PDB file of C-alpha atoms and ligand atoms in Angstrom:
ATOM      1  CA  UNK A 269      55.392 -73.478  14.388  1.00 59.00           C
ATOM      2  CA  UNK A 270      56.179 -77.100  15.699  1.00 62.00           C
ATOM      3  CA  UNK A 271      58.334 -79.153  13.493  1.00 65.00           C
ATOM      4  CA  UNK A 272      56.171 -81.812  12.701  1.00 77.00           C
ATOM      5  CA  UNK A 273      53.807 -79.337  11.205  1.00 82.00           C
ATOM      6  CA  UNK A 274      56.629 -78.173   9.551  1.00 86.00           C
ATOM      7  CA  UNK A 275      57.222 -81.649   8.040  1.00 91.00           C
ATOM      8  CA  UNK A 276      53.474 -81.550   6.945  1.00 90.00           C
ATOM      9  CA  UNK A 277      53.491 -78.528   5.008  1.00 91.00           C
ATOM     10  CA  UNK A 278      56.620 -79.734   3.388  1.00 95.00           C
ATOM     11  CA  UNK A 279      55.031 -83.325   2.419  1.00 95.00           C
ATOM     12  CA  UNK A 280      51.833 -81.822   1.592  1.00 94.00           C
ATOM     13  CA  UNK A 281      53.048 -78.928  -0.607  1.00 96.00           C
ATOM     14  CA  UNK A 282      55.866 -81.655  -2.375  1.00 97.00           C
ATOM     15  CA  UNK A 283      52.931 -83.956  -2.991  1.00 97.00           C
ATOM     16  CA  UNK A 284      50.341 -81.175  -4.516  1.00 97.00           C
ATOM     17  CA  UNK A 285      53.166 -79.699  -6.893  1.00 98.00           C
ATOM     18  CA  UNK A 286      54.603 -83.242  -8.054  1.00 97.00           C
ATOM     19  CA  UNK A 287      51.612 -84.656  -8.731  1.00 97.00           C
ATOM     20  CA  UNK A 288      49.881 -81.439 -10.537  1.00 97.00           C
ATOM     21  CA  UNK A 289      50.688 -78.727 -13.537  1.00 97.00           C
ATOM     22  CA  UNK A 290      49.094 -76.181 -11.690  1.00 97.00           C
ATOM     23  CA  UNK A 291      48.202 -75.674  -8.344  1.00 97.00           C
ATOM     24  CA  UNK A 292      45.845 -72.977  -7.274  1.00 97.00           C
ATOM     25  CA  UNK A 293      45.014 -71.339  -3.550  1.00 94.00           C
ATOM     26  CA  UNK A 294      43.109 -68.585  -2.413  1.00 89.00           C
ATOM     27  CA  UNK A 295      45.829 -66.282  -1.011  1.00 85.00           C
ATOM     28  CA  UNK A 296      44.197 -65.616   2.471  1.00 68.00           C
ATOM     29  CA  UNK A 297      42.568 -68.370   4.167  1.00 56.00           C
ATOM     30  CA  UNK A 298      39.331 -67.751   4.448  1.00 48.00           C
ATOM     31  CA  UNK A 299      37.336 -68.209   7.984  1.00 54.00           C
ATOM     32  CA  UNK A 300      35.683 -71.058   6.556  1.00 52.00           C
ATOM     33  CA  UNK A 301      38.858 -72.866   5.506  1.00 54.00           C
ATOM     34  CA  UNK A 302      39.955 -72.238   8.922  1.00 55.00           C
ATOM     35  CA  UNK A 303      37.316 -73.923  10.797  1.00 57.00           C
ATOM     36  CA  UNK A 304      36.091 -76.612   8.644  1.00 54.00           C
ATOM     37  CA  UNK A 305      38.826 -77.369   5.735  1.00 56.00           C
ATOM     38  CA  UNK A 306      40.401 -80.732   6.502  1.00 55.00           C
ATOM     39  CA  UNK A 307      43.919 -79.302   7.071  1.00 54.00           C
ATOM     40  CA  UNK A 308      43.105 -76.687   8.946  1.00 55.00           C
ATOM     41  CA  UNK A 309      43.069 -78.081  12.197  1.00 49.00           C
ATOM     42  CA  UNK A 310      46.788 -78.158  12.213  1.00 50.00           C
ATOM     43  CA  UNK A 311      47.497 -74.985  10.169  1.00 57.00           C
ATOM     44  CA  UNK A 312      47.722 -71.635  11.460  1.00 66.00           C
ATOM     45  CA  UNK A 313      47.922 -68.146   9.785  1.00 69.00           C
ATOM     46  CA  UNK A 314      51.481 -68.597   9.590  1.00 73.00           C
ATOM     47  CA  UNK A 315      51.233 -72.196   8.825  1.00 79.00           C
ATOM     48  CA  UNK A 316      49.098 -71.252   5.135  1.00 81.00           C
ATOM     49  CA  UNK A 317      51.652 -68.442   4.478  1.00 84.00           C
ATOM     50  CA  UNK A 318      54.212 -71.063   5.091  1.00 88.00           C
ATOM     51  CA  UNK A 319      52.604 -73.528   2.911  1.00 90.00           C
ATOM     52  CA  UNK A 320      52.072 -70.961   0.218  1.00 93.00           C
ATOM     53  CA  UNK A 321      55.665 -70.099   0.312  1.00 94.00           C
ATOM     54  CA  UNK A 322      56.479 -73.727  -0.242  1.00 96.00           C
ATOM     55  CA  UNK A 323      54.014 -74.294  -3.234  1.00 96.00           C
ATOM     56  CA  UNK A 324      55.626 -71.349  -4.514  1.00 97.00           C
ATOM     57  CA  UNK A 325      59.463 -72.172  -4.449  1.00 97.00           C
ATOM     58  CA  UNK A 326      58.736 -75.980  -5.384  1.00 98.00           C
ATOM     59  CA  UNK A 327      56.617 -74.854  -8.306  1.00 98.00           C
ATOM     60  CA  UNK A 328      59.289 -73.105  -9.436  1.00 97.00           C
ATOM     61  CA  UNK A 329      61.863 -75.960  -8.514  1.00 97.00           C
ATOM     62  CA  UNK A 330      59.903 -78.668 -10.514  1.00 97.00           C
ATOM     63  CA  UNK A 331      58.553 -76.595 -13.375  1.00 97.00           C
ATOM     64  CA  UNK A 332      54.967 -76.465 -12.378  1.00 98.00           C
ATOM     65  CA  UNK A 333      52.501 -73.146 -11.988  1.00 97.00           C
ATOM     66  CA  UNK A 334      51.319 -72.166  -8.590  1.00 97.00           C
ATOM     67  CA  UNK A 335      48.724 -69.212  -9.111  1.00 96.00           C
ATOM     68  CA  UNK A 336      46.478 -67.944  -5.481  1.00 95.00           C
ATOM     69  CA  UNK A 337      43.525 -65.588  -6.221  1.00 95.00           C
ATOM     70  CA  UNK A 338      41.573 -63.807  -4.477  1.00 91.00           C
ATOM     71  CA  UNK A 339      39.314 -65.953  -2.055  1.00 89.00           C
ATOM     72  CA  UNK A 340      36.059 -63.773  -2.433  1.00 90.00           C
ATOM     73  CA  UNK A 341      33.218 -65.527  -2.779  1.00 93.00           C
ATOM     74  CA  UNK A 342      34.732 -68.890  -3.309  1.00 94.00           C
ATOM     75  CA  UNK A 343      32.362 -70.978  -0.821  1.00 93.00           C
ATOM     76  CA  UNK A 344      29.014 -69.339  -2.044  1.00 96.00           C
ATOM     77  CA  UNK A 345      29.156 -69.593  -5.925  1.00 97.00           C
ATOM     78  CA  UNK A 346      27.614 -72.521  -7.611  1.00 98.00           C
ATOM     79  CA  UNK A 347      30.332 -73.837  -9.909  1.00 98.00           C
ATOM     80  CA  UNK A 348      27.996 -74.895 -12.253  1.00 98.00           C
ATOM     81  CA  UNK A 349      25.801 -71.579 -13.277  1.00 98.00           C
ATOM     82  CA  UNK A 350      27.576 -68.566 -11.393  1.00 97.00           C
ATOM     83  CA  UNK A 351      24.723 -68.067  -9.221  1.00 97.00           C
ATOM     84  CA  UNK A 352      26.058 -66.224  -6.391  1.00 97.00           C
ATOM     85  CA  UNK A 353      24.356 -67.371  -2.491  1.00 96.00           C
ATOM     86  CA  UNK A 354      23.120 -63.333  -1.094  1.00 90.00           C
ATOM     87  CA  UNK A 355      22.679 -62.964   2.509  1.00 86.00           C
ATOM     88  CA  UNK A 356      19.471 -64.251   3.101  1.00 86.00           C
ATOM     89  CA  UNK A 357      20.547 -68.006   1.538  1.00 89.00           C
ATOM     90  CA  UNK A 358      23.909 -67.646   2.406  1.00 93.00           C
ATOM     91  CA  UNK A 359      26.244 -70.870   3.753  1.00 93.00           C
ATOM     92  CA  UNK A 360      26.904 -71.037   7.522  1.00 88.00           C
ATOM     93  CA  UNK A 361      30.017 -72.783   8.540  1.00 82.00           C
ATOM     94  CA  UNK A 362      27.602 -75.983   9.545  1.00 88.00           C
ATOM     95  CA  UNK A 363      26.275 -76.057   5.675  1.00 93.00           C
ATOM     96  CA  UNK A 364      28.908 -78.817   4.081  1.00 94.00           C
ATOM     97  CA  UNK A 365      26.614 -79.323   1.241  1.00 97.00           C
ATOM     98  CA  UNK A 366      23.890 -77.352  -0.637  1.00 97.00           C
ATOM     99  CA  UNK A 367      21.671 -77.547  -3.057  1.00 97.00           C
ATOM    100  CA  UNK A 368      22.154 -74.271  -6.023  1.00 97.00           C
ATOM    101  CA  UNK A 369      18.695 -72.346  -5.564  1.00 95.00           C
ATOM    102  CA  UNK A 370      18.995 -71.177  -9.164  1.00 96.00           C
ATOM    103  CA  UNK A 371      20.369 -73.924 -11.116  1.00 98.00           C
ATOM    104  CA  UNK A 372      19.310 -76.647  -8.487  1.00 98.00           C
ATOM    105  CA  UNK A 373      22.835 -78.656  -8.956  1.00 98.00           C
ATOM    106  CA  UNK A 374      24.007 -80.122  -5.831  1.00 98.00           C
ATOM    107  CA  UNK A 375      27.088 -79.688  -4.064  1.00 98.00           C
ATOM    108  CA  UNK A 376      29.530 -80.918  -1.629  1.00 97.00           C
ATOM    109  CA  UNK A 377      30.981 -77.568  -0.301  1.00 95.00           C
ATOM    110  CA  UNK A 378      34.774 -77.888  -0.493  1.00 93.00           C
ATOM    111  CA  UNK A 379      34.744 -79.614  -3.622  1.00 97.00           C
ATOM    112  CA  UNK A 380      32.344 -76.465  -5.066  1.00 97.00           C
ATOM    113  CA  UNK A 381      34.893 -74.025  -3.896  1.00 96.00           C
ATOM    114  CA  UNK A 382      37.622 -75.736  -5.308  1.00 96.00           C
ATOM    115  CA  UNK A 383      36.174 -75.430  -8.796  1.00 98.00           C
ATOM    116  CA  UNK A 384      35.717 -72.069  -7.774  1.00 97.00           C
ATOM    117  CA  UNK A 385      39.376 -71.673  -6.988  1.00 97.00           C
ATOM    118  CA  UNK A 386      40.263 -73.497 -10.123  1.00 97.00           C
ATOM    119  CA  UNK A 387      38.427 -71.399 -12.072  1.00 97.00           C
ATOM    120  CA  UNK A 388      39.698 -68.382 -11.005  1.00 97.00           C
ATOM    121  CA  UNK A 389      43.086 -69.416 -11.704  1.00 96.00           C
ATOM    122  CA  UNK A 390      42.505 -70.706 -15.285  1.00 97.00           C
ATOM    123  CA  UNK A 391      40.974 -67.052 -15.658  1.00 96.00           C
ATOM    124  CA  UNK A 392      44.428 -65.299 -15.294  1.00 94.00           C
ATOM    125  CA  UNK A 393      46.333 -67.496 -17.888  1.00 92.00           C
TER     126      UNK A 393
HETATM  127 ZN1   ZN B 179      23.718 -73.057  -9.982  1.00 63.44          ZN
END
């Protein structure tokens, strides 16, 4: 890994654990995240392990919870009612936001998985 990515992961996991009580990840990065999550043009495999590893020990350093769960399904659950997208409805990478076909609540993508991800991490408190 370069250093200045380095120096990201560093300012962007000391910014997410200062500024939260909990912080929650999936704990693999999902194909999606890799191709269209904001980050994840300058992240690699190595770089999200390295992040995680850094949310981890700073969690710990500044008294904060840092919980990852398991990324299954985050993307193509609606938030709101559970509903979960099956194959023929499912997101492609290009879909950024969707309408729920059961509950008909619409949603921006990242910001659906991230309740999602949320969620799931409430769940094992
Ligand atoms: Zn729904």
């Amino acid at each position: 890994m370069i250093p200045s990515s380095k120096n990201l992961l560093h300012h962007v996991s000391t910014a997410l654990i200062k500024n939260h009580d909990l912080v929650v990840a999936e704990e693999l990065r999902s194909k999606n995240m890799l191709q269209n999550h904001a980050l994840a043009m300058s992240i690699t495999d190595v770089g999200w392990r390295t992040l995680l590893a850094m949310l981890s020990y700073k969690a710990d350093l500044y008294g904060r919870k840092f919980l990852t769960i398991n990324p299954r399904n985050t993307t193509q659950t609606c938030s709101d009612c559970g509903h979960v997208l099956t194959d023929k409805n499912k997101l492609t990478l290009a879909d950024r936001k969707w309408t729920c076909p059961s509950c008909g609540t619409f949603h921006v993508r990242d910001h659906n998985a991230a309740k999602n991800i949320l969620a799931k991490g409430l769940a094992t408190l």
